Amino acid sequence: MFAVTQIRANEQILEYKGKRVSWAQAQREYARSAAEDGHTFYFDLDDGRVIDGAQGGTSARWVNHSCAPNCEAEQDGSRVFFLALRDIKPGEELFIDYGLIVEGRKTAALKTLYACRCGSDGCRGTMLAAS
Ligand SMILES: [Zn+2]
């Protein structure tokens, strides 16, 4: 996902849209989809639900992870918006820090699945939330 115009710091860029489902339902759908690459379009809301960007989502679901992002997600009620953390030039790729939360123990397999290779100076080596 790349900027096509100049974006100013704090500008609201995208809304993360999709179907709102309970976390439990999202887990069931994930298990059923047999997705083994750990890739989903789930965005956690603080009320225990997730937005499933695979169902009626916007292009916001294509924004990649970086440990040094130029955007951040902000929840407003049950809506989620991506805001620019700094001025962004046309052609720059948009990133947010996924800060993924996973249930249970962080196994080696899980760490491999969510490894980060963003290459930023402060890369923490994972897309999982800092613990
Ligand atoms: Zn990284």
Short mmCIF file of C-alpha atoms and ligand atoms in Angstrom, two decimals:
data_model
loop_
_atom_site.label_atom_id
_atom_site.label_comp_id
_atom_site.label_asym_id
_atom_site.label_seq_id
_atom_site.Cartn_x
_atom_site.Cartn_y
_atom_site.Cartn_z
CA MET A 1 0.00 0.00 0.00
CA PHE A 2 1.65 3.20 -1.19
CA ALA A 3 0.85 6.87 -0.81
CA VAL A 4 -0.22 8.48 -4.08
CA THR A 5 -0.34 12.04 -2.74
CA GLN A 6 1.44 14.05 -0.06
CA ILE A 7 0.07 13.12 3.36
CA ARG A 8 0.50 15.38 6.38
CA ALA A 9 1.30 14.21 9.90
CA ASN A 10 -1.85 13.34 11.89
CA GLU A 11 -3.91 13.15 8.73
CA GLN A 12 -6.55 10.42 8.73
CA ILE A 13 -5.75 8.23 5.74
CA LEU A 14 -7.91 5.13 5.75
CA GLU A 15 -10.65 3.42 7.66
CA TYR A 16 -10.14 -0.26 8.45
CA LYS A 17 -13.50 -1.66 7.43
CA GLY A 18 -14.93 -5.14 7.50
CA LYS A 19 -17.38 -7.38 9.26
CA ARG A 20 -17.32 -7.19 13.05
CA VAL A 21 -17.21 -10.62 14.64
CA SER A 22 -16.50 -11.91 18.12
CA TRP A 23 -12.97 -13.03 18.84
CA ALA A 24 -14.26 -16.60 19.37
CA GLN A 25 -16.01 -16.58 16.00
CA ALA A 26 -12.87 -15.22 14.34
CA GLN A 27 -10.86 -18.09 15.86
CA ARG A 28 -13.37 -20.65 14.57
CA GLU A 29 -13.33 -19.15 11.07
CA TYR A 30 -9.54 -19.06 11.10
CA ALA A 31 -9.37 -22.75 12.10
CA ARG A 32 -11.86 -23.66 9.38
CA SER A 33 -10.05 -21.71 6.67
CA ALA A 34 -6.96 -23.91 7.22
CA ALA A 35 -4.80 -20.82 6.84
CA GLU A 36 -1.40 -22.08 7.87
CA ASP A 37 0.62 -18.99 7.09
CA GLY A 38 -0.78 -17.11 10.06
CA HIS A 39 -2.17 -14.51 7.74
CA THR A 40 -5.53 -12.99 8.57
CA PHE A 41 -7.24 -9.67 8.09
CA TYR A 42 -8.39 -9.47 11.69
CA PHE A 43 -8.06 -6.20 13.50
CA ASP A 44 -8.61 -6.36 17.26
CA LEU A 45 -11.07 -3.97 18.86
CA ASP A 46 -10.82 -3.20 22.56
CA ASP A 47 -14.34 -4.55 23.18
CA GLY A 48 -13.28 -8.14 22.44
CA ARG A 49 -14.49 -8.18 18.86
CA VAL A 50 -12.41 -8.10 15.71
CA ILE A 51 -12.92 -6.43 12.35
CA ASP A 52 -12.52 -9.04 9.61
CA GLY A 53 -11.10 -7.07 6.70
CA ALA A 54 -11.54 -10.13 4.45
CA GLN A 55 -15.29 -9.52 4.55
CA GLY A 56 -16.20 -6.15 3.09
CA GLY A 57 -12.83 -4.65 3.92
CA THR A 58 -11.11 -1.64 2.42
CA SER A 59 -7.59 -1.34 1.02
CA ALA A 60 -6.47 -0.61 4.60
CA ARG A 61 -6.09 -4.37 4.99
CA TRP A 62 -3.10 -4.31 2.62
CA VAL A 63 -1.01 -2.02 4.81
CA ASN A 64 2.11 -3.95 5.85
CA HIS A 65 3.83 -4.16 9.20
CA SER A 66 6.97 -2.27 10.18
CA CYS A 67 8.65 -1.86 13.55
CA ALA A 68 9.25 1.76 12.51
CA PRO A 69 5.82 2.59 11.06
CA ASN A 70 4.74 5.86 9.46
CA CYS A 71 1.08 5.29 10.38
CA GLU A 72 -0.83 4.20 13.45
CA ALA A 73 -4.27 2.79 14.03
CA GLU A 74 -6.70 4.68 16.21
CA GLN A 75 -9.97 3.22 17.44
CA ASP A 76 -12.95 5.57 17.58
CA GLY A 77 -15.91 3.72 19.07
CA SER A 78 -16.01 0.51 17.06
CA ARG A 79 -14.35 2.08 14.04
CA VAL A 80 -10.63 2.04 13.29
CA PHE A 81 -8.76 4.69 11.35
CA PHE A 82 -5.15 4.84 10.17
CA LEU A 83 -3.42 8.15 10.81
CA ALA A 84 -0.09 9.40 9.52
CA LEU A 85 2.59 9.63 12.23
CA ARG A 86 4.64 12.02 10.11
CA ASP A 87 4.58 13.66 6.71
CA ILE A 88 4.52 11.00 4.00
CA LYS A 89 5.62 11.63 0.43
CA PRO A 90 3.93 10.22 -2.68
CA GLY A 91 5.40 6.79 -3.46
CA GLU A 92 6.26 5.93 0.15
CA GLU A 93 4.88 2.67 1.44
CA LEU A 94 2.45 2.91 4.35
CA PHE A 95 3.18 0.83 7.44
CA ILE A 96 1.68 0.26 10.84
CA ASP A 97 3.08 -1.73 13.75
CA TYR A 98 0.77 -4.77 13.90
CA GLY A 99 1.57 -5.48 17.54
CA LEU A 100 -0.17 -8.83 17.22
CA ILE A 101 -1.59 -10.47 20.30
CA VAL A 102 -1.70 -14.25 20.33
CA GLU A 103 -3.23 -16.60 22.85
CA GLY A 104 -1.05 -18.98 24.79
CA ARG A 105 2.66 -19.59 24.76
CA LYS A 106 4.88 -17.93 22.18
CA THR A 107 6.38 -21.08 20.70
CA ALA A 108 9.33 -21.14 18.30
CA ALA A 109 6.93 -22.03 15.47
CA LEU A 110 4.77 -19.04 16.31
CA LYS A 111 7.78 -16.75 16.44
CA THR A 112 8.89 -18.01 13.03
CA LEU A 113 5.39 -17.53 11.63
CA TYR A 114 5.30 -13.89 12.75
CA ALA A 115 8.96 -13.03 12.22
CA CYS A 116 9.62 -9.46 11.06
CA ARG A 117 12.22 -8.59 8.47
CA CYS A 118 11.30 -4.94 8.04
CA GLY A 119 14.95 -3.94 8.24
CA SER A 120 14.35 -0.78 10.28
CA ASP A 121 16.99 0.23 12.83
CA GLY A 122 14.71 -0.64 15.70
CA CYS A 123 13.39 -3.91 14.24
CA ARG A 124 12.37 -6.17 17.12
CA GLY A 125 12.29 -9.21 14.84
CA THR A 126 8.61 -9.96 15.31
CA MET A 127 5.19 -8.67 14.34
CA LEU A 128 3.92 -9.75 17.74
CA ALA A 129 3.28 -7.11 20.38
CA ALA A 130 6.22 -6.30 22.62
CA SER A 131 5.69 -8.20 25.87
ZN ZN B 1 10.73 -5.22 12.13
#
